[in-house]
Amino acid sequence: MSEVRLERKLTLVPLIIVGVAYMTPMAIFDTFGIITDVTGGRVAGAYIITTLVILLTAWSYIQMVKVYPNAGSAYTFAQKTVGPKIGFLVGWAALADYMLLPMINVLLPRIYLGPVFPSVPDWLWAFSFAVAITALNIFGLKLSVRVTALLVAIQFAICGAMIVFAMWATPAESFTVQPLVPLDVTTVLAGAAVLVYSFLGFDAITTLSEDSHNPTVNIPKAVLYTALVGGGLFVAVSYFVQLQYPDVTKFDNLDGVSPQIALELGGPGFQLAFAFAAAFASLASGMASQISASRLLYVMGRDNLLPKRIFGYLSPKSQTPTFNILILGMISLIAVVTPLTVAVSLISFGALIAFSFVNLATIIHFLFIKKERGLGAIVSYGVIPFLGLISVAILWSHLQAMSLIGGITWLAIGIIYAGVLWRLKGIDPFAALAATAEVEK
């Protein structure tokens, strides 16, 4: 097993494709009704705030991945700088969003295709997409990226068509800045705290460092471009659609507004095209999220923080963490009985944990361990990450109670796992990791 390594197959463009697919360009429609309700019709404004927060934090990811171009992302950064035990908790928290996002991508097809094919049971959609996502990833990374690229292109076409339809239906005098300007800052921040999950693609790219050519160059570029592309698209689409739906009074079901919007703006033919595109967008995002999650599980298994025989295994043939992919596929089937709002809330908690500690790790590594000095270093490694920390803290303060309760419960399970099960087995993986970190410092 030690001779098998992740193969460096990905160049810059495929990395961006995976990142954008993970974000899912059409994800804006998944929560449009929910965020319209939360923000009072200021979805675009919430996306602007979230994009600014993400760009600040993306800066820290860019700095840290240059130092540690490993597949563990936030887990690795925190482990190497703050300490192995904190690193484990960060990785454990990140697992919540990494494992739940594939589940969301199995849940969404039933929302999109259910109204089009009412006679098909919901569980059949979930099962079919879980199997398809898992099978494509087991066959290897190259095939997954090729399929993902096609599906991302279709999503951009659908989003462009939605903008055109919305503009066509909006009289010139009805164009307004209302969707951009917060009526109530608190409600817009609450919406932004939920929308964090839409931007996880930039974070997921850093889990592919060991799958990438020249990762210290390509990964930072891919992180930045993915955040910019995703943020720009989300703001543009939400602005024009919000002009037609300034509040929730027109919506029949807040969890599933996309079929209704597609029908009313584009007609039955576009609704059908939208439903299929959105469902297969879930396939693209599901593949991308499963790829990233399987890499995080692999690194934590390789470090003996999870059972190594299972989670640290790579297939000699495909050079993929096959067991992890299968486990994630089985977890995603929970989507059959999980409401969308619950899954999204739990994902936001894990994402904010990761963002907080990557910003903190940047400050600690460069200013305290490496003792970088000078105005440029203070701004790059101190001011910007600190602003990232503050902005993430603001989102923390507006996180829903459901997210906090679910996230804290998940962390408690992780602490029990680390503190009880490992002690019973007489295993102390933290000692080896701490020694390695000291050598690297």
Short mmCIF file of C-alpha atoms in Angstrom, two decimals:
data_model
loop_
_atom_site.label_atom_id
_atom_site.label_comp_id
_atom_site.label_asym_id
_atom_site.label_seq_id
_atom_site.Cartn_x
_atom_site.Cartn_y
_atom_site.Cartn_z
CA MET A 1 0.00 0.00 0.00
CA SER A 2 2.88 2.38 0.76
CA GLU A 3 4.02 2.19 -2.88
CA VAL A 4 0.71 3.43 -4.23
CA ARG A 5 0.33 7.21 -4.50
CA LEU A 6 -2.26 9.62 -5.78
CA GLU A 7 -1.34 10.32 -9.40
CA ARG A 8 -0.65 13.94 -10.41
CA LYS A 9 -3.07 14.17 -13.33
CA LEU A 10 -4.72 17.59 -12.95
CA THR A 11 -3.53 20.82 -14.57
CA LEU A 12 -5.00 24.30 -13.92
CA VAL A 13 -8.13 24.12 -16.08
CA PRO A 14 -9.31 20.72 -14.79
CA LEU A 15 -8.76 21.97 -11.22
CA ILE A 16 -10.98 24.98 -11.89
CA ILE A 17 -13.60 22.71 -13.47
CA VAL A 18 -13.65 20.50 -10.39
CA GLY A 19 -13.88 23.57 -8.11
CA VAL A 20 -16.73 25.16 -10.08
CA ALA A 21 -18.51 21.80 -10.34
CA TYR A 22 -18.22 21.39 -6.57
CA MET A 23 -19.80 24.83 -6.10
CA THR A 24 -22.47 23.93 -8.69
CA PRO A 25 -23.36 27.01 -10.79
CA MET A 26 -27.04 26.09 -10.54
CA ALA A 27 -26.80 25.77 -6.75
CA ILE A 28 -28.22 29.26 -6.50
CA PHE A 29 -31.65 27.84 -7.26
CA ASP A 30 -31.38 25.16 -4.57
CA THR A 31 -31.70 27.69 -1.74
CA PHE A 32 -33.18 30.69 -3.57
CA GLY A 33 -36.55 30.39 -1.83
CA ILE A 34 -35.00 29.79 1.59
CA ILE A 35 -32.58 32.74 1.33
CA THR A 36 -35.26 35.04 -0.13
CA ASP A 37 -37.29 34.32 2.99
CA VAL A 38 -34.33 34.81 5.36
CA THR A 39 -33.06 38.04 3.75
CA GLY A 40 -36.35 39.66 2.80
CA GLY A 41 -35.59 39.48 -0.91
CA ARG A 42 -31.89 40.39 -0.83
CA VAL A 43 -30.32 37.17 -2.12
CA ALA A 44 -27.84 39.02 -4.35
CA GLY A 45 -26.75 41.19 -1.42
CA ALA A 46 -26.18 38.08 0.69
CA TYR A 47 -24.08 36.57 -2.09
CA ILE A 48 -21.96 39.72 -2.31
CA ILE A 49 -21.19 39.56 1.41
CA THR A 50 -20.42 35.86 1.22
CA THR A 51 -18.14 36.39 -1.80
CA LEU A 52 -16.13 39.05 0.05
CA VAL A 53 -15.75 36.77 3.07
CA ILE A 54 -14.72 33.90 0.82
CA LEU A 55 -12.11 35.98 -1.01
CA LEU A 56 -10.49 37.00 2.27
CA THR A 57 -10.36 33.39 3.42
CA ALA A 58 -9.30 32.16 -0.03
CA TRP A 59 -6.23 34.38 0.35
CA SER A 60 -5.24 32.38 3.43
CA TYR A 61 -5.82 29.09 1.64
CA ILE A 62 -3.59 30.31 -1.18
CA GLN A 63 -0.76 31.15 1.22
CA MET A 64 -1.01 27.88 3.14
CA VAL A 65 -1.24 25.55 0.14
CA LYS A 66 2.05 26.97 -1.12
CA VAL A 67 3.64 25.78 2.12
CA TYR A 68 1.77 22.48 2.52
CA PRO A 69 0.67 21.18 -0.91
CA ASN A 70 -0.98 18.12 0.64
CA ALA A 71 -4.41 16.56 0.13
CA GLY A 72 -5.67 17.35 3.65
CA SER A 73 -6.59 21.03 3.09
CA ALA A 74 -7.70 22.78 6.33
CA TYR A 75 -6.95 19.64 8.35
CA THR A 76 -3.31 19.64 7.22
CA PHE A 77 -2.85 23.39 7.66
CA ALA A 78 -4.21 23.34 11.23
CA GLN A 79 -2.34 20.15 12.14
CA LYS A 80 1.02 21.50 10.99
CA THR A 81 0.69 24.92 12.61
CA VAL A 82 -1.76 24.90 15.53
CA GLY A 83 -1.15 21.27 16.56
CA PRO A 84 -2.21 17.68 15.75
CA LYS A 85 -5.13 17.56 18.19
CA ILE A 86 -6.63 20.80 16.93
CA GLY A 87 -5.91 19.62 13.41
CA PHE A 88 -7.91 16.48 14.04
CA LEU A 89 -10.90 18.49 15.30
CA VAL A 90 -10.70 20.79 12.27
CA GLY A 91 -10.54 17.77 9.98
CA TRP A 92 -13.38 16.09 11.86
CA ALA A 93 -15.53 19.23 11.56
CA ALA A 94 -14.67 19.53 7.86
CA LEU A 95 -15.73 15.93 7.37
CA ALA A 96 -19.28 17.02 8.22
CA ASP A 97 -19.54 19.23 5.13
CA TYR A 98 -17.37 17.00 2.94
CA MET A 99 -19.52 13.95 3.67
CA LEU A 100 -22.87 15.75 3.62
CA LEU A 101 -22.41 17.61 0.34
CA PRO A 102 -22.47 14.38 -1.71
CA MET A 103 -25.68 13.63 0.15
CA ILE A 104 -27.19 16.95 -0.93
CA ASN A 105 -26.28 16.15 -4.51
CA VAL A 106 -28.25 12.93 -4.21
CA LEU A 107 -31.14 14.75 -2.53
CA LEU A 108 -31.55 17.47 -5.18
CA PRO A 109 -32.48 15.27 -8.16
CA ARG A 110 -35.66 14.21 -6.38
CA ILE A 111 -36.52 17.92 -5.95
CA TYR A 112 -35.84 18.71 -9.63
CA LEU A 113 -37.21 15.59 -11.30
CA GLY A 114 -40.01 14.76 -8.86
CA PRO A 115 -42.45 17.34 -10.30
CA VAL A 116 -41.59 16.26 -13.86
CA PHE A 117 -41.97 12.53 -13.15
CA PRO A 118 -44.43 12.33 -10.22
CA SER A 119 -44.92 8.57 -10.64
CA VAL A 120 -41.24 7.79 -9.94
CA PRO A 121 -40.52 7.17 -6.23
CA ASP A 122 -38.16 9.68 -4.56
CA TRP A 123 -35.90 6.93 -3.26
CA LEU A 124 -35.23 5.70 -6.80
CA TRP A 125 -33.77 9.06 -7.84
CA ALA A 126 -31.55 9.16 -4.77
CA PHE A 127 -30.36 5.58 -5.23
CA SER A 128 -29.67 5.99 -8.96
CA PHE A 129 -27.60 9.15 -8.56
CA ALA A 130 -25.66 7.75 -5.60
CA VAL A 131 -24.70 4.71 -7.65
CA ALA A 132 -23.76 6.79 -10.72
CA ILE A 133 -21.58 9.24 -8.74
CA THR A 134 -19.80 6.45 -6.89
CA ALA A 135 -19.21 4.32 -9.99
CA LEU A 136 -17.75 7.19 -12.05
CA ASN A 137 -15.31 8.11 -9.27
CA ILE A 138 -14.19 4.53 -8.75
CA PHE A 139 -13.29 4.28 -12.44
CA GLY A 140 -10.74 7.06 -11.99
CA LEU A 141 -10.11 10.80 -11.86
CA LYS A 142 -9.69 11.45 -15.59
CA LEU A 143 -13.11 10.08 -16.50
CA SER A 144 -14.74 12.00 -13.64
CA VAL A 145 -13.21 15.31 -14.77
CA ARG A 146 -14.25 14.82 -18.41
CA VAL A 147 -17.86 14.11 -17.47
CA THR A 148 -17.77 17.01 -14.99
CA ALA A 149 -16.54 19.48 -17.64
CA LEU A 150 -19.49 18.69 -19.92
CA LEU A 151 -21.99 19.04 -17.10
CA VAL A 152 -20.49 22.37 -15.95
CA ALA A 153 -20.81 23.77 -19.49
CA ILE A 154 -24.51 22.81 -19.54
CA GLN A 155 -25.04 24.58 -16.22
CA PHE A 156 -23.51 27.82 -17.50
CA ALA A 157 -25.82 27.66 -20.52
CA ILE A 158 -28.90 27.20 -18.31
CA CYS A 159 -27.86 30.04 -15.96
CA GLY A 160 -27.32 32.32 -18.97
CA ALA A 161 -30.76 31.43 -20.32
CA MET A 162 -32.33 32.14 -16.92
CA ILE A 163 -30.77 35.61 -16.87
CA VAL A 164 -32.08 36.32 -20.39
CA PHE A 165 -35.60 35.15 -19.53
CA ALA A 166 -35.63 37.20 -16.33
CA MET A 167 -34.39 40.33 -18.12
CA TRP A 168 -36.96 39.86 -20.88
CA ALA A 169 -39.78 39.58 -18.35
CA THR A 170 -38.70 42.65 -16.36
CA PRO A 171 -39.86 46.08 -17.58
CA ALA A 172 -37.12 48.71 -17.77
CA GLU A 173 -38.66 50.74 -14.95
CA SER A 174 -38.62 47.69 -12.65
CA PHE A 175 -34.84 47.34 -12.58
CA THR A 176 -33.80 48.31 -9.07
CA VAL A 177 -30.96 47.93 -6.59
CA GLN A 178 -33.30 46.37 -4.04
CA PRO A 179 -31.85 42.81 -4.37
CA LEU A 180 -28.38 44.23 -3.68
CA VAL A 181 -29.03 46.59 -0.77
CA PRO A 182 -29.74 45.07 2.66
CA LEU A 183 -33.01 46.14 4.24
CA ASP A 184 -31.83 44.58 7.49
CA VAL A 185 -28.11 43.82 7.89
CA THR A 186 -28.83 41.06 10.39
CA THR A 187 -31.07 39.10 8.03
CA VAL A 188 -28.66 39.44 5.09
CA LEU A 189 -25.79 38.19 7.27
CA ALA A 190 -27.96 35.26 8.34
CA GLY A 191 -28.49 34.46 4.68
CA ALA A 192 -24.78 34.80 3.97
CA ALA A 193 -23.99 32.37 6.79
CA VAL A 194 -26.10 29.72 5.04
CA LEU A 195 -24.70 30.51 1.57
CA VAL A 196 -21.17 29.63 2.69
CA TYR A 197 -21.94 26.07 1.61
CA SER A 198 -22.29 27.27 -2.00
CA PHE A 199 -18.62 28.30 -2.10
CA LEU A 200 -16.96 25.15 -0.83
CA GLY A 201 -15.46 24.46 -4.25
CA PHE A 202 -12.50 26.75 -3.60
CA ASP A 203 -11.74 24.86 -0.39
CA ALA A 204 -12.19 21.48 -2.05
CA ILE A 205 -9.55 22.27 -4.67
CA THR A 206 -6.86 22.24 -1.99
CA THR A 207 -7.70 18.61 -1.20
CA LEU A 208 -6.48 17.79 -4.73
CA SER A 209 -2.93 19.04 -4.17
CA GLU A 210 -1.52 15.53 -4.47
CA ASP A 211 -3.53 14.97 -7.68
CA SER A 212 -2.18 18.17 -9.26
CA HIS A 213 0.75 19.04 -11.49
CA ASN A 214 2.88 21.76 -9.89
CA PRO A 215 0.47 22.23 -6.96
CA THR A 216 2.21 25.26 -5.41
CA VAL A 217 1.40 27.20 -8.61
CA ASN A 218 -1.78 25.65 -9.98
CA ILE A 219 -3.73 25.16 -6.75
CA PRO A 220 -3.50 28.84 -5.62
CA LYS A 221 -4.59 30.05 -9.07
CA ALA A 222 -7.46 27.58 -9.17
CA VAL A 223 -8.62 28.64 -5.68
CA LEU A 224 -8.77 32.32 -6.68
CA TYR A 225 -10.39 31.80 -10.09
CA THR A 226 -13.00 29.43 -8.69
CA ALA A 227 -14.03 31.88 -5.95
CA LEU A 228 -14.28 34.76 -8.44
CA VAL A 229 -16.20 32.82 -11.08
CA GLY A 230 -18.61 31.36 -8.55
CA GLY A 231 -19.24 34.62 -6.73
CA GLY A 232 -19.78 36.60 -9.94
CA LEU A 233 -22.20 34.06 -11.35
CA PHE A 234 -24.21 33.74 -8.12
CA VAL A 235 -24.61 37.51 -7.76
CA ALA A 236 -25.63 38.01 -11.41
CA VAL A 237 -28.19 35.22 -11.56
CA SER A 238 -29.73 35.98 -8.16
CA TYR A 239 -30.06 39.68 -8.99
CA PHE A 240 -32.05 39.21 -12.18
CA VAL A 241 -34.23 36.39 -10.84
CA GLN A 242 -34.94 38.40 -7.66
CA LEU A 243 -36.40 41.18 -9.80
CA GLN A 244 -39.17 38.75 -10.74
CA TYR A 245 -39.49 37.27 -7.25
CA PRO A 246 -38.85 40.10 -4.77
CA ASP A 247 -40.34 38.11 -1.88
CA VAL A 248 -41.67 34.63 -1.11
CA THR A 249 -45.34 35.32 -1.74
CA LYS A 250 -45.22 33.75 -5.22
CA PHE A 251 -43.51 30.55 -4.10
CA ASP A 252 -45.46 27.37 -3.45
CA ASN A 253 -42.62 25.51 -1.68
CA LEU A 254 -39.49 27.25 -0.37
CA ASP A 255 -37.40 24.06 -0.55
CA GLY A 256 -38.17 23.50 -4.22
CA VAL A 257 -38.71 26.82 -6.01
CA SER A 258 -36.53 26.07 -9.04
CA PRO A 259 -39.10 24.08 -11.07
CA GLN A 260 -41.64 26.84 -10.49
CA ILE A 261 -39.22 29.61 -11.52
CA ALA A 262 -38.13 27.72 -14.65
CA LEU A 263 -41.76 27.13 -15.69
CA GLU A 264 -42.92 30.71 -15.12
CA LEU A 265 -39.92 32.37 -16.78
CA GLY A 266 -39.14 29.95 -19.62
CA GLY A 267 -42.23 27.82 -20.15
CA PRO A 268 -42.76 24.03 -20.00
CA GLY A 269 -39.92 23.22 -22.44
CA PHE A 270 -37.39 25.20 -20.45
CA GLN A 271 -38.67 23.71 -17.20
CA LEU A 272 -37.97 20.24 -18.56
CA ALA A 273 -34.49 21.25 -19.77
CA PHE A 274 -33.82 22.97 -16.46
CA ALA A 275 -34.90 19.93 -14.46
CA PHE A 276 -32.55 17.61 -16.34
CA ALA A 277 -29.67 20.11 -16.29
CA ALA A 278 -30.10 20.71 -12.56
CA ALA A 279 -30.28 17.00 -11.84
CA PHE A 280 -27.12 16.31 -13.80
CA ALA A 281 -25.48 19.35 -12.21
CA SER A 282 -25.96 17.42 -8.99
CA LEU A 283 -24.13 14.55 -10.65
CA ALA A 284 -21.18 16.84 -11.46
CA SER A 285 -21.10 18.38 -8.00
CA GLY A 286 -21.58 14.97 -6.43
CA MET A 287 -18.55 13.62 -8.26
CA ALA A 288 -16.44 16.65 -7.34
CA SER A 289 -17.48 16.62 -3.68
CA GLN A 290 -16.97 12.88 -3.40
CA ILE A 291 -13.48 13.22 -4.92
CA SER A 292 -12.54 15.86 -2.34
CA ALA A 293 -14.12 14.08 0.61
CA SER A 294 -12.39 10.83 -0.28
CA ARG A 295 -9.01 12.65 -0.29
CA LEU A 296 -9.59 14.17 3.14
CA LEU A 297 -10.57 10.77 4.53
CA TYR A 298 -7.50 9.29 2.85
CA VAL A 299 -5.08 11.74 4.47
CA MET A 300 -6.65 11.31 7.91
CA GLY A 301 -6.41 7.55 7.41
CA ARG A 302 -2.81 7.80 6.22
CA ASP A 303 -2.04 9.72 9.43
CA ASN A 304 -3.68 6.97 11.52
CA LEU A 305 -6.39 9.34 12.73
CA LEU A 306 -8.93 7.03 11.10
CA PRO A 307 -8.49 3.26 10.59
CA LYS A 308 -5.62 3.13 8.10
CA ARG A 309 -6.47 -0.20 6.45
CA ILE A 310 -9.75 1.28 5.22
CA PHE A 311 -9.36 5.04 4.94
CA GLY A 312 -5.65 5.06 4.05
CA TYR A 313 -6.10 2.56 1.21
CA LEU A 314 -5.46 3.42 -2.45
CA SER A 315 -6.43 1.12 -5.30
CA PRO A 316 -3.26 0.03 -7.13
CA LYS A 317 -5.15 0.03 -10.42
CA SER A 318 -7.02 3.35 -10.36
CA GLN A 319 -4.87 5.13 -7.73
CA THR A 320 -8.04 6.29 -6.00
CA PRO A 321 -9.20 5.80 -2.36
CA THR A 322 -11.79 3.23 -3.41
CA PHE A 323 -13.04 2.30 0.07
CA ASN A 324 -13.61 5.97 0.92
CA ILE A 325 -15.60 6.49 -2.27
CA LEU A 326 -17.81 3.49 -1.49
CA ILE A 327 -18.37 4.69 2.09
CA LEU A 328 -19.34 8.16 0.88
CA GLY A 329 -21.72 6.64 -1.64
CA MET A 330 -23.49 4.73 1.12
CA ILE A 331 -23.65 7.82 3.36
CA SER A 332 -25.23 9.82 0.54
CA LEU A 333 -28.23 7.50 0.57
CA ILE A 334 -29.33 9.17 3.81
CA ALA A 335 -30.66 11.85 1.44
CA VAL A 336 -33.80 9.74 1.02
CA VAL A 337 -35.01 10.87 4.45
CA THR A 338 -33.13 14.17 5.04
CA PRO A 339 -34.66 17.66 4.50
CA LEU A 340 -32.52 20.07 2.47
CA THR A 341 -32.48 22.74 5.18
CA VAL A 342 -30.98 20.34 7.76
CA ALA A 343 -28.16 19.19 5.48
CA VAL A 344 -27.26 22.75 4.39
CA SER A 345 -27.14 23.96 8.00
CA LEU A 346 -24.71 21.24 9.09
CA ILE A 347 -22.47 21.88 6.10
CA SER A 348 -22.16 25.59 6.97
CA PHE A 349 -20.88 24.74 10.48
CA GLY A 350 -18.06 22.55 9.20
CA ALA A 351 -17.12 25.09 6.54
CA LEU A 352 -16.85 27.95 9.03
CA ILE A 353 -14.65 25.83 11.33
CA ALA A 354 -12.29 25.15 8.43
CA PHE A 355 -12.25 28.80 7.30
CA SER A 356 -11.53 30.07 10.82
CA PHE A 357 -8.54 27.81 11.36
CA VAL A 358 -7.02 28.33 7.92
CA ASN A 359 -6.99 32.08 8.59
CA LEU A 360 -5.52 31.44 12.03
CA ALA A 361 -2.95 28.99 10.65
CA THR A 362 -1.76 31.60 8.14
CA ILE A 363 -1.09 34.13 10.90
CA ILE A 364 0.66 31.58 13.13
CA HIS A 365 2.80 30.02 10.41
CA PHE A 366 4.14 33.17 8.77
CA LEU A 367 4.27 35.70 11.61
CA PHE A 368 5.11 33.46 14.57
CA ILE A 369 6.82 30.34 13.23
CA LYS A 370 8.63 31.81 10.22
CA LYS A 371 8.75 35.28 11.82
CA GLU A 372 8.10 37.11 8.54
CA ARG A 373 8.49 40.86 8.91
CA GLY A 374 8.00 43.98 6.81
CA LEU A 375 4.90 45.84 5.64
CA GLY A 376 4.11 43.39 2.86
CA ALA A 377 4.30 40.41 5.21
CA ILE A 378 2.19 42.13 7.86
CA VAL A 379 -0.53 42.87 5.30
CA SER A 380 -0.41 39.50 3.51
CA TYR A 381 0.01 37.26 6.54
CA GLY A 382 -1.55 39.38 9.27
CA VAL A 383 -4.09 41.97 8.14
CA ILE A 384 -5.87 40.00 5.40
CA PRO A 385 -6.15 36.73 7.38
CA PHE A 386 -7.29 38.72 10.44
CA LEU A 387 -10.01 40.37 8.35
CA GLY A 388 -10.91 36.90 7.15
CA LEU A 389 -11.19 35.76 10.77
CA ILE A 390 -13.38 38.72 11.68
CA SER A 391 -15.67 38.24 8.70
CA VAL A 392 -16.04 34.53 9.44
CA ALA A 393 -16.75 35.40 13.09
CA ILE A 394 -19.58 37.67 11.94
CA LEU A 395 -21.08 34.78 9.99
CA TRP A 396 -20.61 32.56 13.05
CA SER A 397 -22.72 34.98 15.08
CA HIS A 398 -25.56 34.67 12.57
CA LEU A 399 -25.48 30.90 12.16
CA GLN A 400 -28.80 29.21 12.82
CA ALA A 401 -29.35 27.31 16.06
CA MET A 402 -29.83 24.09 14.07
CA SER A 403 -26.32 24.46 12.62
CA LEU A 404 -24.72 25.09 16.01
CA ILE A 405 -26.49 22.20 17.74
CA GLY A 406 -25.74 19.76 14.94
CA GLY A 407 -22.13 20.91 14.58
CA ILE A 408 -21.36 20.82 18.29
CA THR A 409 -22.88 17.36 18.50
CA TRP A 410 -20.65 16.20 15.65
CA LEU A 411 -17.57 17.67 17.35
CA ALA A 412 -18.51 15.93 20.61
CA ILE A 413 -18.62 12.62 18.76
CA GLY A 414 -15.15 13.34 17.40
CA ILE A 415 -13.77 14.12 20.84
CA ILE A 416 -15.22 10.90 22.23
CA TYR A 417 -13.71 8.97 19.33
CA ALA A 418 -10.27 10.50 19.87
CA GLY A 419 -10.29 10.47 23.65
CA VAL A 420 -11.88 7.11 24.39
CA LEU A 421 -11.55 4.69 21.50
CA TRP A 422 -7.90 5.46 20.79
CA ARG A 423 -6.99 5.20 24.47
CA LEU A 424 -8.72 1.83 24.70
CA LYS A 425 -6.68 0.62 21.75
CA GLY A 426 -3.48 2.09 23.12
CA ILE A 427 -2.88 4.20 20.00
CA ASP A 428 -1.44 7.72 20.15
CA PRO A 429 -1.17 8.99 16.55
CA PHE A 430 -0.81 12.57 17.76
CA ALA A 431 2.71 11.97 19.09
CA ALA A 432 4.08 11.00 15.67
CA LEU A 433 2.28 13.88 13.97
CA ALA A 434 3.59 16.36 16.53
CA ALA A 435 7.15 15.11 16.01
CA THR A 436 6.81 15.45 12.24
CA ALA A 437 5.43 18.97 12.58
CA GLU A 438 8.35 20.01 14.78
CA VAL A 439 10.84 18.75 12.21
CA GLU A 440 9.06 20.65 9.43
CA LYS A 441 9.00 23.85 11.49
#
